[in-house]
Coordinates of C-alpha atoms and ligand atoms in Angstrom, one line a residue:
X180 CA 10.2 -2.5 30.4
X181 CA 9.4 -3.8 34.2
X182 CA 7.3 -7.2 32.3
X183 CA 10.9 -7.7 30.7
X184 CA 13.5 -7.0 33.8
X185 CA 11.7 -9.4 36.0
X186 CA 12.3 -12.4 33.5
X187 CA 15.8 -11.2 32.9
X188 CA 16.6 -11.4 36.8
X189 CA 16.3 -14.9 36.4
X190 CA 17.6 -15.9 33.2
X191 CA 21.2 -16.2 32.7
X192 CA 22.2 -12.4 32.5
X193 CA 24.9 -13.2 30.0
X194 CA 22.8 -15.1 27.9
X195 CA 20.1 -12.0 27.5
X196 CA 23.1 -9.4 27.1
X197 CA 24.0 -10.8 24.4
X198 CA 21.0 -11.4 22.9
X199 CA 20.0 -8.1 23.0
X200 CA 23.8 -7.1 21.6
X201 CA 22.8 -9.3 18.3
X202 CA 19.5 -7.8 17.8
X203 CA 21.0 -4.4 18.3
X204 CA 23.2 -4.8 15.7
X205 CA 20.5 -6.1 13.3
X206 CA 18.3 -3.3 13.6
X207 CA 21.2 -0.6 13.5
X208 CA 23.0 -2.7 10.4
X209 CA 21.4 -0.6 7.7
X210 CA 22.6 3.1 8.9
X211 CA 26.2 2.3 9.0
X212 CA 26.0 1.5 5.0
X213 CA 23.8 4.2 4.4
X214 CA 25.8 6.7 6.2
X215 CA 28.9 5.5 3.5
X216 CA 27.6 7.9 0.5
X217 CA 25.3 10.2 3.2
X218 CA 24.3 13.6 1.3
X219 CA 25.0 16.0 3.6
X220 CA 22.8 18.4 1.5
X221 CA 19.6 17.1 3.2
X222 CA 20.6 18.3 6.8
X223 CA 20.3 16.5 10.4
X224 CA 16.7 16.2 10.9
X225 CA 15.7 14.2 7.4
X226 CA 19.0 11.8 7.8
X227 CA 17.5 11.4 11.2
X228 CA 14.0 11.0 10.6
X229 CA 15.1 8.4 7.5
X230 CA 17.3 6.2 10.1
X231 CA 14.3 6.3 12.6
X232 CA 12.2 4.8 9.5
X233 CA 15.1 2.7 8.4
X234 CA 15.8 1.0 12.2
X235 CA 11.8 0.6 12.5
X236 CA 11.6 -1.7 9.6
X237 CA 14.5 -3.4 10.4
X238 CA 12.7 -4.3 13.8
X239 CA 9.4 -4.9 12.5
X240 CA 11.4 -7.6 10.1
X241 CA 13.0 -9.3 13.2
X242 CA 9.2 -9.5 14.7
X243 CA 9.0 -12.4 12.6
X244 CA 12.1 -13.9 13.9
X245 CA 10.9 -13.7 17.6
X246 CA 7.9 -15.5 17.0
X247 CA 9.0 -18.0 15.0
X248 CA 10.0 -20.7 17.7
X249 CA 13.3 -21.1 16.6
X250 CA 15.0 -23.3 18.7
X251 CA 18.4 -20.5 18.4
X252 CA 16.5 -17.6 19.0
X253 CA 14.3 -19.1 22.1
X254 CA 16.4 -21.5 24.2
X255 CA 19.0 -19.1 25.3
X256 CA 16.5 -16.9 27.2
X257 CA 12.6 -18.5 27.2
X258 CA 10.0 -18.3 24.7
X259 CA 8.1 -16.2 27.2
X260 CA 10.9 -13.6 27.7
X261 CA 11.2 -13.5 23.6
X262 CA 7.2 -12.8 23.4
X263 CA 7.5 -10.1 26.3
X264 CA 10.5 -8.4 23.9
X265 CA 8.7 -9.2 21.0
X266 CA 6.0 -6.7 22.4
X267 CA 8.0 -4.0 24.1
X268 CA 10.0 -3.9 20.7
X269 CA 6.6 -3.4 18.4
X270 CA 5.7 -0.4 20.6
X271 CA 9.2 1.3 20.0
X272 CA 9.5 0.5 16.3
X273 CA 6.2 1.5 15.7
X274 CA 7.0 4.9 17.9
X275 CA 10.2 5.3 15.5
X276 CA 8.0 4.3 12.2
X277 CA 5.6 7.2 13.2
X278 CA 8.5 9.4 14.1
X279 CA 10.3 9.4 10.5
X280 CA 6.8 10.8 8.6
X281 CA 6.2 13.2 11.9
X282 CA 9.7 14.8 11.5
X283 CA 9.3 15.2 8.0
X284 CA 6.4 17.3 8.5
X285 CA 7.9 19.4 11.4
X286 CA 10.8 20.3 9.0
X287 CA 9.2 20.9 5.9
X288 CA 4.9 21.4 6.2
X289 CA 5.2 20.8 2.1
X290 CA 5.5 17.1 2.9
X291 CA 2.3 16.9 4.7
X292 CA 1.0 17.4 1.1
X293 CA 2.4 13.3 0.8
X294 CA -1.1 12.7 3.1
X295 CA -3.5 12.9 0.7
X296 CA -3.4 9.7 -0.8
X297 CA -5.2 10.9 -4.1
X298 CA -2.7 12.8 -5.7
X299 CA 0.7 12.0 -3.4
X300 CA 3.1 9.0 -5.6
X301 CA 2.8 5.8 -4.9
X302 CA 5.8 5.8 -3.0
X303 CA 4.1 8.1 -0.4
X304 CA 0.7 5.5 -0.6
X305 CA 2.6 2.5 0.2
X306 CA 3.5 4.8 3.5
X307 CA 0.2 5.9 4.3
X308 CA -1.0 2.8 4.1
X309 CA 2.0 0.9 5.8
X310 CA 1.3 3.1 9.3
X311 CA -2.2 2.7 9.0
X312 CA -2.3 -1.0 8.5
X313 CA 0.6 -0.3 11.5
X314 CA -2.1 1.4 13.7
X315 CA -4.3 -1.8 13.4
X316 CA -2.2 -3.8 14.6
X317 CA -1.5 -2.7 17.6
X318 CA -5.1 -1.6 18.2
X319 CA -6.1 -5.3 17.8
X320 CA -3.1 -6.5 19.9
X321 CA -4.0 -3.9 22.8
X322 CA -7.7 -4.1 23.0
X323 CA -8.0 -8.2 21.7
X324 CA -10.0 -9.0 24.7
X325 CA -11.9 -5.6 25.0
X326 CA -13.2 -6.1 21.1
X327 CA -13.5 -9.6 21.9
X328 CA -11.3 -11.0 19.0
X329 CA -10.8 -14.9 19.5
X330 CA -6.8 -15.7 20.0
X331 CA -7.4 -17.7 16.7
X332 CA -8.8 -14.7 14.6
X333 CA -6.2 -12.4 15.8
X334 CA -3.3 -14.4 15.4
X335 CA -4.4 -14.6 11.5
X336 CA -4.8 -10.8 11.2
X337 CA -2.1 -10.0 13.4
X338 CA 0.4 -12.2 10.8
X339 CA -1.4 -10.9 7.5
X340 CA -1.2 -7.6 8.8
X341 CA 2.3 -7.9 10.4
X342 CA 3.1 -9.0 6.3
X343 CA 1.3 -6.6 4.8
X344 CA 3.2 -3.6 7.4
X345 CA 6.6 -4.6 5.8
X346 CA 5.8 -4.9 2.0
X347 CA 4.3 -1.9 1.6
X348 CA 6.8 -0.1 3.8
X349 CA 9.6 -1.9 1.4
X350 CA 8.0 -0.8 -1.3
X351 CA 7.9 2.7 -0.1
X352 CA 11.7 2.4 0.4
X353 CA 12.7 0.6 -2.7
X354 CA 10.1 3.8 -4.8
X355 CA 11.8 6.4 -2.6
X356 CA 14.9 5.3 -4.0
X357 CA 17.2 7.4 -2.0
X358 CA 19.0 5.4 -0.1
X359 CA 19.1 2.3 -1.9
X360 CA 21.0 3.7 -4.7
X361 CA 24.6 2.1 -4.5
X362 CA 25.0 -1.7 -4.8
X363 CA 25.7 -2.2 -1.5
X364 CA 22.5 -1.0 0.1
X365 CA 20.4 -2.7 -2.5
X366 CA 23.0 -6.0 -1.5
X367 CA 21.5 -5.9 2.3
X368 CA 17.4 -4.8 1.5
X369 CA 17.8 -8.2 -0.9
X370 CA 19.4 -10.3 1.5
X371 CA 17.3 -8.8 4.6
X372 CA 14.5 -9.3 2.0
X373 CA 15.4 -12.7 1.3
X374 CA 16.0 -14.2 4.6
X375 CA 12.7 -12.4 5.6
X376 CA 10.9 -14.7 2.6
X377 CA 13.4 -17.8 3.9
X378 CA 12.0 -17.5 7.3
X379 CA 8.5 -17.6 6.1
X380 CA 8.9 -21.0 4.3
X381 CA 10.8 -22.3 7.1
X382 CA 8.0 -21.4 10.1
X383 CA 4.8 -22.3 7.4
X384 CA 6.3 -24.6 5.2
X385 CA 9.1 -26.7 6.6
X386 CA 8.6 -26.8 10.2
X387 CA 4.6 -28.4 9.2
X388 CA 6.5 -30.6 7.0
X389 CA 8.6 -32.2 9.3
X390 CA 6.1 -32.2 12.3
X391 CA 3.9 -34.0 10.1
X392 CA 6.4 -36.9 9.4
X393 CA 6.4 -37.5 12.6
X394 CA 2.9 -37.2 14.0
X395 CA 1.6 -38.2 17.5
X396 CA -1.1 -40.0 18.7
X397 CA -3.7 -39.7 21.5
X398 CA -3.0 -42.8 24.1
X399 CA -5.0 -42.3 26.7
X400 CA -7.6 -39.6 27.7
X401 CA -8.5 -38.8 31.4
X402 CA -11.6 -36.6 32.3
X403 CA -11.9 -37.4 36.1
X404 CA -11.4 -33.6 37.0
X405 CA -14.0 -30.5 36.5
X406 CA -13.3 -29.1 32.7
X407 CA -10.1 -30.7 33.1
X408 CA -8.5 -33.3 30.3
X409 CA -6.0 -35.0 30.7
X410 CA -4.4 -36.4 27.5
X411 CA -1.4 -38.8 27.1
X412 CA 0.5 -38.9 23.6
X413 CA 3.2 -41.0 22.1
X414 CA 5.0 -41.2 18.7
X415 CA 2.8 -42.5 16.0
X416 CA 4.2 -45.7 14.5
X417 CA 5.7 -44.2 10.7
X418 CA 8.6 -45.9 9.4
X419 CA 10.7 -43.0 10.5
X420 CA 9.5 -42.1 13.8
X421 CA 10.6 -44.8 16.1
X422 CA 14.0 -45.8 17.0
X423 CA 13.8 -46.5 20.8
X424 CA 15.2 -44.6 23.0
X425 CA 16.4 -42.2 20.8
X426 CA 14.3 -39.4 18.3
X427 CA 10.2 -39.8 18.9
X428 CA 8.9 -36.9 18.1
X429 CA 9.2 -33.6 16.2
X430 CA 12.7 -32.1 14.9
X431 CA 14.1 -29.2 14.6
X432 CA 16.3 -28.7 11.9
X433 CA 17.8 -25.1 13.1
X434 CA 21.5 -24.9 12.4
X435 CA 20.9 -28.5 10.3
X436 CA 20.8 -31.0 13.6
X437 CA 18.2 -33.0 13.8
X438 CA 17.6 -33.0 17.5
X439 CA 15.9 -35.4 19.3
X440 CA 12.7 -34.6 21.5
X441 CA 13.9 -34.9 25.0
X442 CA 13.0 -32.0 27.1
X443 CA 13.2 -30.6 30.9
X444 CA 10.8 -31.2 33.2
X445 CA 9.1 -27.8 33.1
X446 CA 9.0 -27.4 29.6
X447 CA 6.3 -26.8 27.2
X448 CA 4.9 -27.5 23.6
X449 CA 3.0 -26.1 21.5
X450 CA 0.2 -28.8 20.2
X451 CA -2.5 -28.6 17.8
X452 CA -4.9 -31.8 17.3
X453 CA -7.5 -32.6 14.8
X454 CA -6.3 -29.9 12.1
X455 CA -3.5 -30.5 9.5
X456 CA -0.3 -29.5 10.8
X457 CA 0.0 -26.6 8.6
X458 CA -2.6 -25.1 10.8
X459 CA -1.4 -21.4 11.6
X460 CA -2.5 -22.0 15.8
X461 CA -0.8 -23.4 17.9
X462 CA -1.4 -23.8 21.7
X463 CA 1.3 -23.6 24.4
X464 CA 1.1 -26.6 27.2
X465 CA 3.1 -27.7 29.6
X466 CA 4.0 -31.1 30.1
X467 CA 3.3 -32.7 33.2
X468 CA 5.2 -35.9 32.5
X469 CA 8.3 -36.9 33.7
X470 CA 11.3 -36.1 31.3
X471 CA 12.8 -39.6 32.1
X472 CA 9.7 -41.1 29.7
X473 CA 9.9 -39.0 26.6
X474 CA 8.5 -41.6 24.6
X475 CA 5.1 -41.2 26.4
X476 CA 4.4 -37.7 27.3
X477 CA 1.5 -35.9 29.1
X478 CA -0.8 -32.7 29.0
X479 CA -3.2 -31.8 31.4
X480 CA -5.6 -29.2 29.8
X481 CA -8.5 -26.9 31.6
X482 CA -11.2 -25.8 28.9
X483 CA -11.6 -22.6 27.6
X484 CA -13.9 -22.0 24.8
X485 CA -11.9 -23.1 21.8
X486 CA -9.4 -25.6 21.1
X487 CA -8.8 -26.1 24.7
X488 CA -12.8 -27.0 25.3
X489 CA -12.5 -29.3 22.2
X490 CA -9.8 -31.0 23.3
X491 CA -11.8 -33.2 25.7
X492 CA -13.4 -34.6 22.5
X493 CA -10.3 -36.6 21.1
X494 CA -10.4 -40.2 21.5
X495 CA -7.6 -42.5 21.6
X496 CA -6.1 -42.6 17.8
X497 CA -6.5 -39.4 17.0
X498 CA -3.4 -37.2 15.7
X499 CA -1.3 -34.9 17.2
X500 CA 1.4 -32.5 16.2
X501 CA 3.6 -31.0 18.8
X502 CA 5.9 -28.5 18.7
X503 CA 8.4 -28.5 20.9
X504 CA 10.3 -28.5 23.3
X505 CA 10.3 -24.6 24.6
X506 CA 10.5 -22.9 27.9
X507 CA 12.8 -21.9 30.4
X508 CA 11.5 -22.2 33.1
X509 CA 13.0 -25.7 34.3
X510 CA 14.1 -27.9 37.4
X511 CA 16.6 -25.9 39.6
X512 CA 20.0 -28.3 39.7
X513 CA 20.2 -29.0 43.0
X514 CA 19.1 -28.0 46.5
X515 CA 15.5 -28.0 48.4
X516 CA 12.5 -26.6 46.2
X517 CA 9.3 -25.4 47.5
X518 CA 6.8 -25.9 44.2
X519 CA 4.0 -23.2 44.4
X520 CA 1.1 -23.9 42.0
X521 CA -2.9 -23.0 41.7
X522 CA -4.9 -25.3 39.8
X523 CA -3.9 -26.1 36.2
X524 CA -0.8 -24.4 37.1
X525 CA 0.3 -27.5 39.1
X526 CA 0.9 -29.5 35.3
X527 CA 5.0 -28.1 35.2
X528 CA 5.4 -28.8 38.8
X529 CA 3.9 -32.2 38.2
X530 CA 7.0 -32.9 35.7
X531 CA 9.3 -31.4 37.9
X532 CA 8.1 -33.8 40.6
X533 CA 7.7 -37.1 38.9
X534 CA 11.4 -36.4 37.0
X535 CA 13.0 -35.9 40.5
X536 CA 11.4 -39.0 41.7
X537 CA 12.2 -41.3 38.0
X538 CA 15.9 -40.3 39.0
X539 CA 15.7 -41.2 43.0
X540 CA 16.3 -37.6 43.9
X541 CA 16.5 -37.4 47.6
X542 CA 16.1 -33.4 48.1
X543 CA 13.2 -32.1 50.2
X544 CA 10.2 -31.1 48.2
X545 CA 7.5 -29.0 49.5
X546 CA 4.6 -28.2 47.4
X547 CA 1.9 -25.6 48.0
X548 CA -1.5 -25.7 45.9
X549 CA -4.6 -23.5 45.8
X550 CA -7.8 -25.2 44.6
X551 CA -11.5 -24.1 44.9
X552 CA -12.1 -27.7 46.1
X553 CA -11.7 -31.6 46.4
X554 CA -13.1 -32.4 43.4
X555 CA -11.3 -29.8 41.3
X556 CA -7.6 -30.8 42.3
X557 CA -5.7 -31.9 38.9
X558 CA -3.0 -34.4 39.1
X559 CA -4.1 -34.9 42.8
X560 CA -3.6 -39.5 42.7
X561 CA -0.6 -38.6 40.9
X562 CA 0.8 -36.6 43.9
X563 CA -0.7 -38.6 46.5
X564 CA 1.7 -41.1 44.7
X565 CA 4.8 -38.8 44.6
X566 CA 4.5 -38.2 48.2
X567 CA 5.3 -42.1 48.7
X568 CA 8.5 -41.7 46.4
X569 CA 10.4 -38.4 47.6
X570 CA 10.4 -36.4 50.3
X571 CA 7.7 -34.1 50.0
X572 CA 4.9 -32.4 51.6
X573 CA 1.9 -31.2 49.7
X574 CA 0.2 -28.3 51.3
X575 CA -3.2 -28.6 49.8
X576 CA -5.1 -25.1 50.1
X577 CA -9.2 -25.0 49.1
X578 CA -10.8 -21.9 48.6
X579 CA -14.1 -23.3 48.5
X580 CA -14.0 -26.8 50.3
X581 CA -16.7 -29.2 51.2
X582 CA -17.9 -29.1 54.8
X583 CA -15.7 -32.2 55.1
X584 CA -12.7 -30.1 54.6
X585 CA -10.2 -30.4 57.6
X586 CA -7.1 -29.2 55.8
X587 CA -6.6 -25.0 55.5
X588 CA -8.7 -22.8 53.6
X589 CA -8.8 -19.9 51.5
X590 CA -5.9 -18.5 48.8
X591 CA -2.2 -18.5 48.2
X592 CA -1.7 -15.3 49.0
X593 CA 0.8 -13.1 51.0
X594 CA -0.3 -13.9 54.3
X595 CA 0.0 -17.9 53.8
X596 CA 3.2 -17.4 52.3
X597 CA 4.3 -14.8 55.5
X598 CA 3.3 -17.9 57.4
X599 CA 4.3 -20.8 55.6
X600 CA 8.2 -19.6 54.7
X601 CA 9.6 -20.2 57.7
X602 CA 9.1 -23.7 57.6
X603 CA 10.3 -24.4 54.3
X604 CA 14.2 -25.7 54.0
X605 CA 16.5 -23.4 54.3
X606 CA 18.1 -22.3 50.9
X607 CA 15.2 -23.1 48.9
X608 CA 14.4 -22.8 45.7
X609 CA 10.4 -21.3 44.9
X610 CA 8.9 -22.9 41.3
X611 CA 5.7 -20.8 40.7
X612 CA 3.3 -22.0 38.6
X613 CA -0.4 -20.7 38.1
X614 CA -2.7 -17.3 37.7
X615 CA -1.4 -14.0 37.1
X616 CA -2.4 -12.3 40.0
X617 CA -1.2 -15.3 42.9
X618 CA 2.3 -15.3 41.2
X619 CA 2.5 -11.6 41.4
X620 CA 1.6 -11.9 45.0
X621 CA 4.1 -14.6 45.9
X622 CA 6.5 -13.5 43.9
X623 CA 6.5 -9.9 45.5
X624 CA 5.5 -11.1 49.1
X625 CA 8.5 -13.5 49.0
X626 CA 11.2 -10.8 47.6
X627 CA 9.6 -8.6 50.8
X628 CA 10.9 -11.6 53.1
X629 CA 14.5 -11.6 51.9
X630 CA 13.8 -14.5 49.6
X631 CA 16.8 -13.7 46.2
X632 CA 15.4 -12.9 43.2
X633 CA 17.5 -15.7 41.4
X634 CA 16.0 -18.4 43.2
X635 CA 12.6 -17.3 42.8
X636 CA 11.6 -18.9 38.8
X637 CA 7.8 -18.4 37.6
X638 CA 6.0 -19.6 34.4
X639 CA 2.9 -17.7 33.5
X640 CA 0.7 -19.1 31.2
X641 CA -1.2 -15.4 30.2
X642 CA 2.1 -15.3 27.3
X643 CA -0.5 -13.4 24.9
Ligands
FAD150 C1 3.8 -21.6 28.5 C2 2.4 -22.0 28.7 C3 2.0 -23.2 29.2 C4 0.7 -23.5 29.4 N1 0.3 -24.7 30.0 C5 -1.0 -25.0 30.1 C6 -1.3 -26.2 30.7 O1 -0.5 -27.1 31.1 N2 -2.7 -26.5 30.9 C7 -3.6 -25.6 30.5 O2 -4.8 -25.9 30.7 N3 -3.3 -24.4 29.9 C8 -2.0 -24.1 29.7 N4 -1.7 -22.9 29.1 C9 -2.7 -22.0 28.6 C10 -3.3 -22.5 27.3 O3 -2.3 -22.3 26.3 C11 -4.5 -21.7 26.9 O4 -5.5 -21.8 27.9 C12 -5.1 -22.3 25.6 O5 -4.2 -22.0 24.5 C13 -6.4 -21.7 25.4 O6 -6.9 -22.2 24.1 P1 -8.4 -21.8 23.6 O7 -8.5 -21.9 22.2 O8 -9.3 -22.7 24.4 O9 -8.5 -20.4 24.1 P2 -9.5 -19.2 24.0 O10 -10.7 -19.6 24.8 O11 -9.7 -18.9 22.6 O12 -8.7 -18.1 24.8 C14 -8.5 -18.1 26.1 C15 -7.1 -17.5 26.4 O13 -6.1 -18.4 26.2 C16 -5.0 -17.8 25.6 N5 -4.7 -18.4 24.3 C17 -5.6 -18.8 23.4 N6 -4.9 -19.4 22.4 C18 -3.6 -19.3 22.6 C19 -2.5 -19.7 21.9 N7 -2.5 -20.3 20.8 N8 -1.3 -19.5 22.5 C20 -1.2 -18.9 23.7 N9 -2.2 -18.5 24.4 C21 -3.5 -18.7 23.9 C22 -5.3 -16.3 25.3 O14 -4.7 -15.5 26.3 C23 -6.8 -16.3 25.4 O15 -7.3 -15.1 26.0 C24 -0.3 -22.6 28.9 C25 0.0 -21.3 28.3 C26 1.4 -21.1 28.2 C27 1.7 -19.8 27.6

């Protein structure tokens, strides 16, 4: 559980307590009404290895609910946070899935006869193949990058697959039959059932409906940095979208409130361009606009190979649906902040520092960014110009500078931070924004000098 701990140390404890406390009780909902008419008759170990199988479904059925970017389920603690549970939490239903069947077969080798698939019932097939289509998921999900799945392709498979896990497992309940007999049980597998289905219309159905009433479109595109666009969107002009100053973009409609698109500088969205808004993939961006100008707002985005390599190609005109707001990882409320960010890492920063200066902010600012070299420095005029409006200090650091170079060289690593620490503000905040491996370093180097953990917020863009 490390991934998870070191988000929670800086998200509101309370708020992931009780979280966790509400999803507990979810998952363990079904054993307290099962336990009502319990037969004792079928001793310890089968009750046991049925509410293993039991609580495993019921987590595999709130999978869905994690990744649906509801705004209730992800603001309290971070869409990041929710996607690092969302994984811990597949591992340990699938090892309580696996540990119902296993069980089984420990206390009575007659049920391993339930394996062969060509003369077991069909309630036994619809288990076979719910661990097996169980064990390719998390095959895909573990070795993605080794068997060189796109995101795309395995985000389709990992949802059709992730659909087809909880069907067949259903039906293998609802054809077992045992527990499920008295009105009651069937009461909550129909209204888990239901909401299950209700949540699928709302994240493929609803959600694209209502982004697609209110589109955005492509303003103005920026290309003066290597493989590096930078794209700026407002609200399409539909009859409903525009009411200055007020609701310009997507809505939610979780609880029923319609919820106007403001967000923190910090934030991100999920976009997707040039594909209907139904489109299952999504990509995760942070904005690097100020949050005092919602009504414009802007993404700076380095190319990959897919949709963030096509991106470059939109003109002016062309649509836009964003999801969003999400992200916790926002401006700290007050005192000095020293921003630490590595090339398209500096985009949240960016918002952080242009919101501070849109509301005359007077706190010092120091920022520290790793580049390879001149020419590859994103949002570099825009800092230059943020430098004249608050008091900050950029401390640009090139890896790979030109001969020109007078500034420092090399990486942000543990040794510039040793060095650089003592001359931040005292009390300050650290923002960390950028690769994996740097905010690892800084993040450990700077917990080594003394620096408390709740002052110390990160933002990692590897979410999947
Ligand atoms: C919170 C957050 C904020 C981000 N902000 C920025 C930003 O400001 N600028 C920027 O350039 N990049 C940002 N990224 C990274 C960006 O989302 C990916 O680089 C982008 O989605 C890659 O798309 P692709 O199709 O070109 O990827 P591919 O070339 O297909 O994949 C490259 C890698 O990107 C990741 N990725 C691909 N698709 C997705 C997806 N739909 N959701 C999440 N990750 C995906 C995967 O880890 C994949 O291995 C951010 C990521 C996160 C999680």
């Amino acid at each position: 559980m490390a991934g998870i701990d070191r988000f929670v140390r800086r998200r509101s404890r309370a708020a992931f307590a009780i979280w966790v406390a509400l999803y507990t009780l979810l998952v363990v909902l079904p054993l307290p009404l099962a336990l009502i008419r319990l037969d004792p008759g079928r001793g310890f170990w089968i009750n046991l290895s049925v509410a293993f199988g039991f609580v495993g479904l019921a987590m595999f059925g709130l999978q869905f609910v994690m990744v649906a970017r509801s705004f209730v389920v992800v603001h309290p603690v971070g869409m990041d946070l929710v996607l690092g549970f969302h994984r811990q939490m597949a591992y340990l239903a699938t090892l309580l899935v696996f540990a119902h069947p296993i069980i089984l077969f420990v206390v009575d080798t007659r049920f391993l006869g339930l394996l062969d698939v060509f003369t077991s019932p069909m309630r036994a097939k619809f288990a076979v193949a719910s661990c097996a289509l169980l064990l390719a998921i998390i095959v895909l999900s573990v070795f993605r990058r080794r068997l060189r799945v796109s995101y795309e392709a395995w985000q389709i498979t990992h949802a059709v697959l992730a659909l087809a896990v909880v069907v067949t497992a259903l039906a293998h309940v609802l054809l077992v039959g045992y527990y499920v007999r008295e009105w009651w049980e069937q009461a909550l597998w129909i209204v888990l059932s239901a909401a299950f289905v209700g949540l699928g219309v709302w994240v493929r159905l609803l959600k694209p409906v209502l982004r697609r009433r209110r589109p955005w479109v492509v303003e103005s595109i920026d290309r003066d940095i290597d493989a590096v666009t930078t794209i700026t969107i407002r609200p399409k002009q539909t009859a409903d979208a525009v009411r200055p100053g007020t609701h310009s973009g997507p809505a939610d409609l979780a609880g029923g409130l319609w919820r106007p698109f403001h967000f923190e500088p910090g934030q991100f969205a999920w976009l997707q361009a040039r594909r209907s808004a139904f489109a299952l993939t999504y990509h995760p961006f942070s904005i690097s606009s100020s949050a005092e100008h919602p009504e414009h707002i802007r993404f700076s985005i380095k190319a990959h190979e897919n949709f963030s390599r096509d991106i470059a190609e939109l003109v002016p005109g062309d649509t836009v649906y964003v999801d969003g707001p999400f992200g916790a990882f926002v401006l700290p409320p007050a005192g000095p902040i020293v921003f630490v960010g590595t090339g398209v890492g500096v985009t949240p920063l960016l918002s952080m520092l242009e919101t501070l200066a849109d509301r005359g902010d007077t706190r010092r600012c120091e920022l520290w960014l790793g580049n390879r070299d001149e020419r590859s420095i994103a949002g570099r005029s825009q800092l230059e110009a943020l430098e004249q409006r608050l008091d900050l200090s950029v401390v640009h650091l090139l890896s790979r500078p030109s001969a020109e170079w007078q500034g420092p060289k090399g990486h942000i690593d543990a040794a510039f931070v040793r060095a650089r620490l003592p001359l931040a503000a005292e009390g300050s905040s650290f923002c960390i924004c950028g690769p994996d491996a740097m905010m690892d370093e800084v993040e450990r180097t700077l917990a080594d000098l003394g620096v408390h953990h709740d002052v110390i917020h990160s933002e990692r863009f590897g979410m999947v």
